[in-house]
Amino acid sequence: DAGITQSPRHKVTETGTPVTLRCHQTENHRYMYWYRQDPGHGLRLIHYSYGVKDTDKGEVSDGYSVSRSKTEDFLLTLESATSSQTSVYFCAISTSSGGATDTQYFGPGTRLTVL
Amino acid sequence: QQPVQSPQAVILREGEDAVINCSSSKALYSVHWYRQKHGEAPVFLMILLKGGEQKGHEKISASFNEKKQQSSLYLTASQLSYSGTYFCGTQRLGGTASKLTFGTGTRLQVTL
């Protein structure tokens, strides 16, 4: 258990509405990540953070933004949700400081449905 | 570019062995293996670094062939608890540290 929580755990929303997902960690890890998981695609990186206010894009970042104002919280925002963003979203942390042997640990996930 | 995992799915009887492969077209520094049970988060199993080392975790072991840029996960004497989807995550040589690219997964079902 890497002390990662996600909220909400489940959410149903309508197309066009803004949605914010929260990832909270208790162990002061520097690196945090947001992935989405869809059948047939595995886990795909949306955005990641390497420190407070330091973020970068992943491979599927269109339609998503992130913010990290505190070490422990990493927020993922869908500015205007679309049905194609229906997915399971996982937050992850990395246990080290950016080295090649870092291990990522995942939060419990958020199931988002956009109607 | 996502690594390619094979097979996509496999069904075993309890006690049988299986091999799951993960191949990349890019030069890799490390390969990370995870197992995910239905409705749960992926769980870290082991990390393999370039150099061809082999690691073990209970009756699950893995190897990394640097020349082929391929890692293999070996499950021996499978147990019902091994059922789930296995993912490899790869870290490229020269890539951004701590970024992993995951394969699409191999679904393993162990039956009685």
Short mmCIF file of N, CA, C and O in Angstrom, two decimals, chain A residues 42-112:
data_model
loop_
_atom_site.label_atom_id
_atom_site.label_comp_id
_atom_site.label_asym_id
_atom_site.label_seq_id
_atom_site.Cartn_x
_atom_site.Cartn_y
_atom_site.Cartn_z
N GLY A 42 -4.80 -1.21 -22.82
CA GLY A 42 -3.94 -1.23 -21.64
C GLY A 42 -3.97 0.10 -20.91
O GLY A 42 -4.97 0.82 -20.92
N LEU A 43 -2.87 0.44 -20.28
CA LEU A 43 -2.74 1.69 -19.54
C LEU A 43 -2.02 2.72 -20.41
O LEU A 43 -0.93 2.45 -20.90
N ARG A 44 -2.63 3.87 -20.55
CA ARG A 44 -2.02 4.93 -21.35
C ARG A 44 -1.84 6.19 -20.51
O ARG A 44 -2.77 6.62 -19.82
N LEU A 45 -0.66 6.77 -20.61
CA LEU A 45 -0.31 7.92 -19.79
C LEU A 45 -0.97 9.19 -20.31
O LEU A 45 -0.85 9.53 -21.49
N ILE A 46 -1.64 9.91 -19.41
CA ILE A 46 -2.32 11.15 -19.79
C ILE A 46 -1.39 12.34 -19.50
O ILE A 46 -1.05 13.12 -20.37
N HIS A 47 -1.03 12.49 -18.24
CA HIS A 47 -0.10 13.54 -17.80
C HIS A 47 0.68 12.99 -16.62
O HIS A 47 0.24 12.05 -15.96
N TYR A 48 1.81 13.63 -16.35
CA TYR A 48 2.54 13.27 -15.15
C TYR A 48 3.14 14.53 -14.54
O TYR A 48 3.21 15.59 -15.17
N SER A 49 3.56 14.38 -13.29
CA SER A 49 4.14 15.50 -12.57
C SER A 49 5.44 15.07 -11.92
O SER A 49 5.52 13.96 -11.36
N TYR A 50 6.44 15.94 -11.97
CA TYR A 50 7.72 15.65 -11.34
C TYR A 50 8.03 16.61 -10.22
O TYR A 50 9.18 16.73 -9.79
N GLY A 51 7.02 17.30 -9.75
CA GLY A 51 7.16 18.19 -8.61
C GLY A 51 6.00 19.17 -8.58
O GLY A 51 5.19 19.23 -9.51
N VAL A 52 5.94 19.94 -7.50
CA VAL A 52 4.88 20.95 -7.38
C VAL A 52 4.96 21.92 -8.55
O VAL A 52 6.03 22.47 -8.84
N LYS A 53 3.86 22.06 -9.24
CA LYS A 53 3.71 22.94 -10.40
C LYS A 53 4.53 22.50 -11.62
O LYS A 53 4.60 23.23 -12.61
N ASP A 54 5.14 21.32 -11.55
CA ASP A 54 5.91 20.79 -12.68
C ASP A 54 5.17 19.61 -13.28
O ASP A 54 5.09 18.55 -12.66
N THR A 55 4.61 19.81 -14.48
CA THR A 55 3.85 18.75 -15.11
C THR A 55 4.24 18.64 -16.59
O THR A 55 4.81 19.58 -17.16
N ASP A 56 3.91 17.50 -17.18
CA ASP A 56 4.20 17.31 -18.60
C ASP A 56 3.17 16.37 -19.18
O ASP A 56 2.48 15.63 -18.46
N LYS A 57 3.06 16.41 -20.52
CA LYS A 57 2.05 15.61 -21.20
C LYS A 57 2.50 14.19 -21.41
O LYS A 57 3.69 13.90 -21.58
N GLY A 58 1.51 13.29 -21.43
CA GLY A 58 1.74 11.93 -21.82
C GLY A 58 1.26 11.71 -23.23
O GLY A 58 1.12 12.65 -24.01
N GLU A 59 0.98 10.46 -23.55
CA GLU A 59 0.63 10.12 -24.92
C GLU A 59 -0.81 10.42 -25.31
O GLU A 59 -1.12 10.50 -26.50
N VAL A 60 -1.71 10.59 -24.34
CA VAL A 60 -3.12 10.84 -24.64
C VAL A 60 -3.62 12.04 -23.85
O VAL A 60 -4.62 11.95 -23.13
N SER A 61 -2.97 13.18 -23.99
CA SER A 61 -3.26 14.34 -23.14
C SER A 61 -4.36 15.24 -23.68
O SER A 61 -4.87 16.10 -22.93
N ASP A 62 -4.76 15.09 -24.94
CA ASP A 62 -5.77 16.00 -25.51
C ASP A 62 -7.07 15.90 -24.73
O ASP A 62 -7.59 14.82 -24.51
N GLY A 63 -7.60 17.05 -24.34
CA GLY A 63 -8.87 17.10 -23.62
C GLY A 63 -8.72 17.03 -22.11
O GLY A 63 -9.72 17.08 -21.40
N TYR A 64 -7.49 16.94 -21.64
CA TYR A 64 -7.21 16.84 -20.21
C TYR A 64 -6.21 17.92 -19.78
O TYR A 64 -5.32 18.28 -20.54
N SER A 65 -6.38 18.38 -18.56
CA SER A 65 -5.39 19.25 -17.95
C SER A 65 -5.14 18.76 -16.52
O SER A 65 -5.95 18.02 -15.97
N VAL A 66 -4.00 19.15 -15.96
CA VAL A 66 -3.65 18.71 -14.61
C VAL A 66 -3.12 19.90 -13.82
O VAL A 66 -2.71 20.91 -14.38
N SER A 67 -3.14 19.72 -12.52
CA SER A 67 -2.54 20.72 -11.65
C SER A 67 -1.99 20.03 -10.41
O SER A 67 -2.54 19.03 -9.94
N ARG A 68 -0.90 20.60 -9.91
CA ARG A 68 -0.30 20.08 -8.69
C ARG A 68 0.22 21.26 -7.88
O ARG A 68 1.33 21.73 -8.09
N SER A 69 -0.59 21.71 -6.96
CA SER A 69 -0.23 22.85 -6.13
C SER A 69 0.39 22.42 -4.80
O SER A 69 1.02 23.23 -4.11
N LYS A 70 0.21 21.16 -4.46
CA LYS A 70 0.82 20.59 -3.26
C LYS A 70 1.42 19.24 -3.61
O LYS A 70 0.92 18.56 -4.51
N THR A 71 2.45 18.84 -2.89
CA THR A 71 3.11 17.57 -3.18
C THR A 71 2.12 16.41 -3.15
O THR A 71 2.19 15.50 -3.97
N GLU A 72 1.19 16.46 -2.20
CA GLU A 72 0.33 15.31 -1.97
C GLU A 72 -0.85 15.18 -2.91
O GLU A 72 -1.48 14.14 -2.98
N ASP A 73 -1.19 16.24 -3.65
CA ASP A 73 -2.39 16.20 -4.50
C ASP A 73 -2.07 16.44 -5.97
O ASP A 73 -1.34 17.38 -6.32
N PHE A 74 -2.67 15.61 -6.82
CA PHE A 74 -2.51 15.74 -8.27
C PHE A 74 -3.91 15.66 -8.86
O PHE A 74 -4.58 14.64 -8.71
N LEU A 75 -4.35 16.74 -9.49
CA LEU A 75 -5.71 16.82 -9.99
C LEU A 75 -5.74 16.66 -11.51
O LEU A 75 -4.90 17.22 -12.22
N LEU A 76 -6.72 15.89 -11.97
CA LEU A 76 -6.95 15.71 -13.40
C LEU A 76 -8.29 16.33 -13.74
O LEU A 76 -9.29 15.98 -13.14
N THR A 77 -8.30 17.24 -14.73
CA THR A 77 -9.54 17.92 -15.11
C THR A 77 -9.89 17.65 -16.56
O THR A 77 -9.03 17.75 -17.44
N LEU A 78 -11.14 17.29 -16.75
CA LEU A 78 -11.71 17.20 -18.08
C LEU A 78 -12.54 18.46 -18.25
O LEU A 78 -13.55 18.63 -17.58
N GLU A 79 -12.08 19.38 -19.07
CA GLU A 79 -12.72 20.70 -19.17
C GLU A 79 -14.15 20.60 -19.66
O GLU A 79 -15.04 21.30 -19.20
N SER A 80 -14.36 19.72 -20.63
CA SER A 80 -15.70 19.51 -21.21
C SER A 80 -15.77 18.04 -21.60
O SER A 80 -15.30 17.65 -22.67
N ALA A 81 -16.33 17.24 -20.70
CA ALA A 81 -16.27 15.80 -20.88
C ALA A 81 -16.97 15.34 -22.16
O ALA A 81 -18.02 15.88 -22.54
N THR A 82 -16.38 14.32 -22.79
CA THR A 82 -16.97 13.70 -23.98
C THR A 82 -17.13 12.21 -23.72
O THR A 82 -16.45 11.64 -22.85
N SER A 83 -17.96 11.56 -24.50
CA SER A 83 -18.21 10.13 -24.30
C SER A 83 -16.94 9.31 -24.50
O SER A 83 -16.78 8.24 -23.90
N SER A 84 -16.03 9.81 -25.31
CA SER A 84 -14.77 9.08 -25.54
C SER A 84 -13.86 9.10 -24.32
O SER A 84 -12.85 8.38 -24.28
N GLN A 85 -14.20 9.90 -23.34
CA GLN A 85 -13.43 9.94 -22.10
C GLN A 85 -14.01 9.03 -21.02
O GLN A 85 -13.49 9.00 -19.89
N THR A 86 -15.03 8.30 -21.37
CA THR A 86 -15.50 7.23 -20.48
C THR A 86 -14.38 6.21 -20.34
O THR A 86 -13.90 5.67 -21.34
N SER A 87 -13.98 5.95 -19.12
CA SER A 87 -12.81 5.10 -18.91
C SER A 87 -12.62 4.86 -17.42
O SER A 87 -13.35 5.40 -16.58
N VAL A 88 -11.63 4.03 -17.11
CA VAL A 88 -11.17 3.91 -15.73
C VAL A 88 -9.86 4.67 -15.63
O VAL A 88 -8.94 4.45 -16.44
N TYR A 89 -9.78 5.57 -14.66
CA TYR A 89 -8.61 6.43 -14.50
C TYR A 89 -7.83 5.99 -13.28
O TYR A 89 -8.37 5.86 -12.18
N PHE A 90 -6.54 5.76 -13.49
CA PHE A 90 -5.66 5.37 -12.39
C PHE A 90 -4.62 6.45 -12.16
O PHE A 90 -4.00 6.96 -13.10
N CYS A 91 -4.42 6.74 -10.90
CA CYS A 91 -3.30 7.58 -10.48
C CYS A 91 -2.18 6.66 -10.03
O CYS A 91 -2.44 5.56 -9.51
N ALA A 92 -0.95 7.08 -10.22
CA ALA A 92 0.19 6.29 -9.76
C ALA A 92 1.26 7.21 -9.19
O ALA A 92 1.31 8.41 -9.52
N ILE A 93 2.07 6.66 -8.32
CA ILE A 93 3.23 7.39 -7.81
C ILE A 93 4.48 6.57 -8.12
O ILE A 93 4.42 5.36 -8.33
N SER A 94 5.61 7.25 -8.16
CA SER A 94 6.88 6.57 -8.33
C SER A 94 7.65 6.69 -7.03
O SER A 94 7.69 7.76 -6.41
N THR A 95 8.28 5.59 -6.63
CA THR A 95 8.86 5.51 -5.30
C THR A 95 10.21 6.18 -5.16
O THR A 95 10.73 6.26 -4.07
N SER A 96 10.80 6.63 -6.27
CA SER A 96 12.13 7.19 -6.15
C SER A 96 12.16 8.59 -6.71
O SER A 96 11.15 9.28 -6.72
N SER A 97 13.26 9.00 -7.23
CA SER A 97 13.42 10.40 -7.63
C SER A 97 13.73 10.55 -9.11
O SER A 97 14.45 11.45 -9.51
N GLY A 98 13.20 9.66 -9.91
CA GLY A 98 13.40 9.80 -11.34
C GLY A 98 14.44 8.87 -11.91
O GLY A 98 14.82 8.99 -13.06
N GLY A 99 14.90 7.92 -11.12
CA GLY A 99 15.90 6.98 -11.60
C GLY A 99 15.30 5.85 -12.40
O GLY A 99 14.09 5.66 -12.43
N ALA A 100 16.14 5.09 -13.05
CA ALA A 100 15.68 4.04 -13.95
C ALA A 100 15.07 2.86 -13.22
O ALA A 100 14.38 2.06 -13.82
N THR A 101 15.31 2.74 -11.94
CA THR A 101 14.77 1.59 -11.22
C THR A 101 13.53 1.96 -10.42
O THR A 101 13.09 1.21 -9.57
N ASP A 102 12.97 3.12 -10.70
CA ASP A 102 11.76 3.51 -9.98
C ASP A 102 10.64 2.53 -10.22
O ASP A 102 10.49 1.97 -11.30
N THR A 103 9.85 2.33 -9.19
CA THR A 103 8.69 1.45 -9.29
C THR A 103 7.45 2.31 -9.17
O THR A 103 7.38 3.18 -8.30
N GLN A 104 6.47 2.05 -10.01
CA GLN A 104 5.22 2.77 -9.92
C GLN A 104 4.18 1.94 -9.17
O GLN A 104 4.06 0.74 -9.41
N TYR A 105 3.46 2.61 -8.30
CA TYR A 105 2.37 1.99 -7.56
C TYR A 105 1.09 2.75 -7.88
O TYR A 105 1.09 3.98 -7.95
N PHE A 106 0.01 1.98 -8.00
CA PHE A 106 -1.23 2.55 -8.49
C PHE A 106 -2.26 2.74 -7.39
O PHE A 106 -2.33 1.95 -6.44
N GLY A 107 -3.07 3.78 -7.56
CA GLY A 107 -4.22 3.99 -6.71
C GLY A 107 -5.34 3.06 -7.11
O GLY A 107 -5.22 2.31 -8.09
N PRO A 108 -6.48 3.11 -6.39
CA PRO A 108 -7.57 2.14 -6.61
C PRO A 108 -8.37 2.40 -7.88
O PRO A 108 -9.12 1.53 -8.31
N GLY A 109 -8.24 3.57 -8.49
CA GLY A 109 -8.93 3.86 -9.75
C GLY A 109 -10.24 4.61 -9.55
O GLY A 109 -10.87 4.54 -8.49
N THR A 110 -10.62 5.33 -10.61
CA THR A 110 -11.91 6.03 -10.68
C THR A 110 -12.59 5.62 -11.96
O THR A 110 -12.01 5.75 -13.04
N ARG A 111 -13.80 5.10 -11.81
CA ARG A 111 -14.57 4.73 -13.01
C ARG A 111 -15.45 5.92 -13.40
O ARG A 111 -16.32 6.32 -12.64
N LEU A 112 -15.18 6.46 -14.58
CA LEU A 112 -15.92 7.62 -15.07
C LEU A 112 -16.76 7.24 -16.28
O LEU A 112 -16.26 6.65 -17.24
#
